[in-house]
Amino acid sequence: VFLRNYWYVAAWAEEVTHKPLARIFLGLPVMLYRTASGEAVALEDRCCHRNLPLSMGFIEGDDVRCGYHGLKFAPSGDCIEIPGQPQIPPDARVTRYRLLERWGLLWIWMGDPAKVDEALLPQWHYLAEPGWAVIKGNDAKPMPMECGWQLNNDNLLDLSHVAYVHAKTLGGHGTDSSPVTTERRERSVRMIRWMPNLDPIPLWTKYLGQMGKVDRWQITEAELPSHCLVDVGFAPAGTTTIDKGRESAPRMRVMLTATPETEKTSFLFYAQLRNWGVEDHEFTQRFARDSRSIFDEDVVVMEAQQRMADTVPDAPTIDIRSDAPHLAMRRLVEQALEEENAGA
Ligand code: FES
Ligand SMILES: [Fe+2]
């Protein structure tokens, strides 16, 4: 089951060029390319003649020519040329999907074209804000994941896992013992965890030197359907609160979204932003390399969960206190699905 009337990240802007890029979104084949003037286009990746993926064909200026019998399609999806035949049948066309290019990402709308709504984009404008160094995750390519998209919401709304999954990289004592609060909003869920008077995590001291006790925080806001913004940081113990002083402390924003490919596979796009050493590009490279394994650690866990759920699909599971935020998000997704089905 997919939520259709939402924006999903289809690609980083630089992935889409004058050569076709083939991807499956929400179970549907899509090909992405740029026209001669550089506008990004998303078309159904299936020729309406005999099913060859159009991505196996050729870009000719603004148009795509199928690599089998040469039908040519405009960016609108309409067939505009059939070799050896002057008439073009009225249903000779492929679906065109709406794309938006924002903050270095291409967002695709796979749902009802009549419901396209830019207001449903998540608040990811931080990607283009001054004062932050941006690392485009996995060298500006999605990480393919052999698991369903909702596991990523679950993962990020329950960061108690940091103490176990990322013990070596983030060293997470405190993340599992401090309680969380859950805020439910119309289209999002927020998880807030405040962790007073702890040792700083190894990743901070490695770059910023030894320091005394700190107060740490983790805030995840997950917006429908799958857009997660994680805010983590720290300050000398006793100098900040959840509402005051966090802005000037060293902090990171991590944006992650899982775009469904099929029911059981997805693309993980992520970006890491930090507000210190912003001009130090060499450090940015090193930081990207060093923190890369954190994301691999999550993917290993989510893929293993999926395999186990497939092995024993009816086995019962239990809930614990720290599940509250992601259970709230699952409910929000359920409600949104019901609304879509009622409107369809
Ligand atoms: S399959 Fe595309 S032209 Fe025949
Ligand atoms: Fe994680």
Coordinates of C-alpha atoms in Angstrom, one line a residue, residues 65-283:
R65 CA 12.6 7.8 -29.2
C66 CA 11.7 4.2 -28.3
G67 CA 14.6 1.9 -29.0
Y68 CA 12.4 -0.9 -30.5
H69 CA 10.3 0.5 -33.4
G70 CA 11.1 4.1 -33.2
L71 CA 8.0 5.8 -31.8
K72 CA 8.8 9.3 -30.6
F73 CA 7.4 10.9 -27.5
A74 CA 7.3 14.5 -26.4
P75 CA 8.0 15.6 -22.8
S76 CA 4.1 15.8 -22.5
G77 CA 4.1 12.0 -23.0
D78 CA 2.3 12.4 -26.3
C79 CA 3.5 10.3 -29.2
I80 CA 4.5 12.7 -32.0
E81 CA 6.0 10.4 -34.6
I82 CA 5.4 6.8 -35.8
P83 CA 7.9 5.7 -38.5
G84 CA 6.2 4.8 -41.8
Q85 CA 2.8 6.0 -40.6
P86 CA 1.3 9.5 -40.9
Q87 CA -1.7 9.0 -38.5
I88 CA -1.1 8.9 -34.7
P89 CA -3.7 7.0 -32.8
P90 CA -5.3 9.2 -30.0
D91 CA -4.2 6.8 -27.2
A92 CA -0.6 6.7 -28.4
R93 CA 0.9 8.3 -25.3
V94 CA 2.6 7.5 -22.0
T95 CA 1.9 9.1 -18.6
R96 CA 3.8 12.2 -17.7
Y97 CA 4.5 12.6 -14.0
R98 CA 4.8 16.0 -12.3
L99 CA 8.3 16.9 -11.1
L100 CA 9.5 19.8 -8.9
E101 CA 13.1 20.7 -8.6
R102 CA 13.7 22.1 -5.1
W103 CA 16.8 22.4 -2.9
G104 CA 18.9 20.2 -5.2
L105 CA 16.3 17.4 -5.3
L106 CA 13.8 16.3 -7.8
W107 CA 10.4 15.6 -6.2
I108 CA 7.8 13.4 -8.1
W109 CA 4.0 13.3 -7.8
M110 CA 2.8 9.8 -8.6
G111 CA -0.8 10.4 -7.7
D112 CA -3.8 12.2 -9.1
P113 CA -2.6 15.1 -11.3
A114 CA -5.7 17.1 -10.2
K115 CA -4.5 17.0 -6.6
V116 CA -0.9 18.2 -7.2
D117 CA -0.1 20.5 -4.3
E118 CA 3.2 22.3 -3.7
A119 CA 2.2 23.0 -0.1
L120 CA 2.7 19.3 0.6
L121 CA 6.4 19.5 0.1
P122 CA 8.2 19.0 3.4
Q123 CA 10.1 21.8 5.1
W124 CA 13.5 20.9 3.7
H125 CA 14.5 24.4 2.7
Y126 CA 17.4 24.1 5.1
L127 CA 19.2 22.3 2.3
A128 CA 19.6 25.6 0.6
E129 CA 20.1 27.9 3.6
P130 CA 23.4 29.7 4.4
G131 CA 25.2 28.8 7.5
W132 CA 25.1 25.1 7.0
A133 CA 27.6 22.7 5.3
V134 CA 25.7 20.1 3.2
I135 CA 26.7 16.6 2.6
K136 CA 24.6 14.8 -0.1
G137 CA 24.3 11.3 1.2
N138 CA 26.0 8.4 -0.6
D139 CA 27.6 10.9 -3.1
A140 CA 24.2 12.2 -4.1
K141 CA 22.7 8.9 -5.0
P142 CA 20.0 6.9 -3.2
M143 CA 20.9 3.9 -1.2
P144 CA 18.8 0.9 -2.4
M145 CA 17.1 -0.8 0.5
E146 CA 15.6 -4.3 0.5
C147 CA 12.8 -3.3 2.9
G148 CA 9.5 -1.4 3.0
W149 CA 9.6 2.4 3.2
Q150 CA 7.8 2.6 6.6
L151 CA 10.7 0.9 8.4
N152 CA 12.7 4.1 7.9
N153 CA 10.1 6.2 9.7
D154 CA 10.1 3.7 12.5
N155 CA 13.9 3.8 12.7
L156 CA 14.2 7.5 12.9
L157 CA 11.3 8.1 15.3
D158 CA 12.9 5.7 17.8
L159 CA 16.5 6.8 18.3
S160 CA 16.9 4.6 21.3
H161 CA 18.5 2.3 18.8
V162 CA 21.6 4.6 18.7
A163 CA 22.8 2.9 21.9
Y164 CA 22.9 -0.5 20.2
V165 CA 23.0 -0.1 16.4
H166 CA 25.5 2.7 16.4
A167 CA 27.5 1.8 19.6
K168 CA 30.8 2.1 17.7
T169 CA 30.1 5.1 15.6
L170 CA 27.8 7.3 17.8
G171 CA 28.3 5.6 21.2
G172 CA 24.8 6.0 22.4
H173 CA 24.6 5.6 26.2
G174 CA 21.7 7.8 27.4
T175 CA 19.7 7.5 24.2
D176 CA 18.0 4.4 25.5
S177 CA 17.3 5.6 29.1
S178 CA 16.0 9.2 28.7
P179 CA 12.3 9.3 28.0
V180 CA 10.8 10.8 24.8
T181 CA 7.9 13.1 24.3
T182 CA 5.6 12.7 21.3
E183 CA 3.9 15.6 19.5
R184 CA 1.2 14.8 17.1
R185 CA 0.5 17.3 14.3
E186 CA -1.8 17.3 11.3
R187 CA 0.7 15.9 8.9
S188 CA 3.7 15.0 11.0
V189 CA 4.9 13.5 14.3
R190 CA 7.6 14.9 16.4
M191 CA 9.8 12.9 18.8
I192 CA 11.8 14.8 21.3
R193 CA 14.4 13.4 23.6
W194 CA 16.5 15.6 26.0
M195 CA 19.5 13.9 27.6
P196 CA 21.1 16.0 30.4
N197 CA 24.6 15.7 31.8
L198 CA 26.2 13.0 29.7
D199 CA 29.6 12.5 28.2
P200 CA 29.8 13.8 24.6
I201 CA 29.6 11.1 21.9
P202 CA 32.9 10.0 20.4
L203 CA 32.1 11.5 17.0
W204 CA 31.9 15.0 18.6
T205 CA 35.1 14.7 20.6
K206 CA 37.0 13.3 17.6
Y207 CA 36.5 16.6 15.8
L208 CA 35.9 19.2 18.5
G209 CA 38.4 17.9 21.2
Q210 CA 37.8 16.7 24.7
M211 CA 35.1 18.5 26.7
G212 CA 33.2 18.1 29.9
K213 CA 29.6 16.9 30.5
V214 CA 27.0 18.0 27.9
D215 CA 23.3 18.1 27.5
R216 CA 22.3 16.3 24.3
W217 CA 19.1 16.3 22.3
Q218 CA 17.5 14.3 19.5
I219 CA 14.5 15.6 17.7
T220 CA 12.9 13.8 14.8
E221 CA 10.1 15.3 12.8
A222 CA 8.5 12.8 10.4
E223 CA 6.2 14.4 7.8
L224 CA 3.8 12.4 5.6
P225 CA 4.6 10.2 3.9
S226 CA 8.3 9.5 4.6
H227 CA 10.2 12.7 5.1
C228 CA 12.2 12.8 8.3
L229 CA 14.2 15.7 9.7
V230 CA 16.5 14.8 12.5
D231 CA 18.0 17.5 14.7
V232 CA 20.8 16.4 17.0
G233 CA 23.3 18.4 19.0
F234 CA 24.8 19.2 22.4
A235 CA 25.8 22.1 24.6
P236 CA 27.9 22.3 27.8
A237 CA 25.7 20.9 30.6
G238 CA 23.2 23.4 32.1
T239 CA 23.6 26.1 29.4
T240 CA 20.6 25.3 27.1
T241 CA 17.1 24.0 27.3
I242 CA 14.9 22.4 24.6
D243 CA 13.5 25.8 23.8
K244 CA 16.5 28.1 24.4
G245 CA 20.0 28.3 23.2
R246 CA 20.0 25.3 20.8
E247 CA 20.4 27.5 17.8
S248 CA 24.0 28.6 18.5
A249 CA 25.2 25.2 19.7
P250 CA 27.0 22.7 17.5
R251 CA 24.3 20.8 15.8
M252 CA 23.4 18.6 12.9
R253 CA 20.3 18.3 10.8
V254 CA 20.0 15.0 9.0
M255 CA 17.2 14.7 6.4
L256 CA 16.2 11.3 5.3
T257 CA 13.4 10.0 3.1
A258 CA 12.6 6.5 1.9
T259 CA 10.9 6.6 -1.5
P260 CA 9.0 3.3 -2.1
E261 CA 10.2 1.3 -5.1
T262 CA 8.0 -1.7 -4.4
E263 CA 6.2 -2.9 -1.3
K264 CA 9.4 -4.4 -0.1
T265 CA 12.1 -2.3 -1.6
S266 CA 12.9 1.4 -1.3
F267 CA 15.4 4.2 -2.1
L268 CA 16.9 5.9 0.9
F269 CA 17.9 9.5 0.1
Y270 CA 19.7 11.5 2.8
A271 CA 21.6 14.7 3.5
Q272 CA 23.7 15.7 6.5
L273 CA 23.9 19.4 7.4
R274 CA 26.1 20.8 10.1
N275 CA 26.5 24.4 11.4
W276 CA 30.2 24.3 12.4
G277 CA 33.3 24.3 10.2
V278 CA 31.0 25.3 7.4
E279 CA 33.8 26.6 5.1
D280 CA 36.1 23.6 5.7
H281 CA 35.4 21.6 2.6
E282 CA 38.2 19.1 3.3
F283 CA 36.6 18.4 6.7

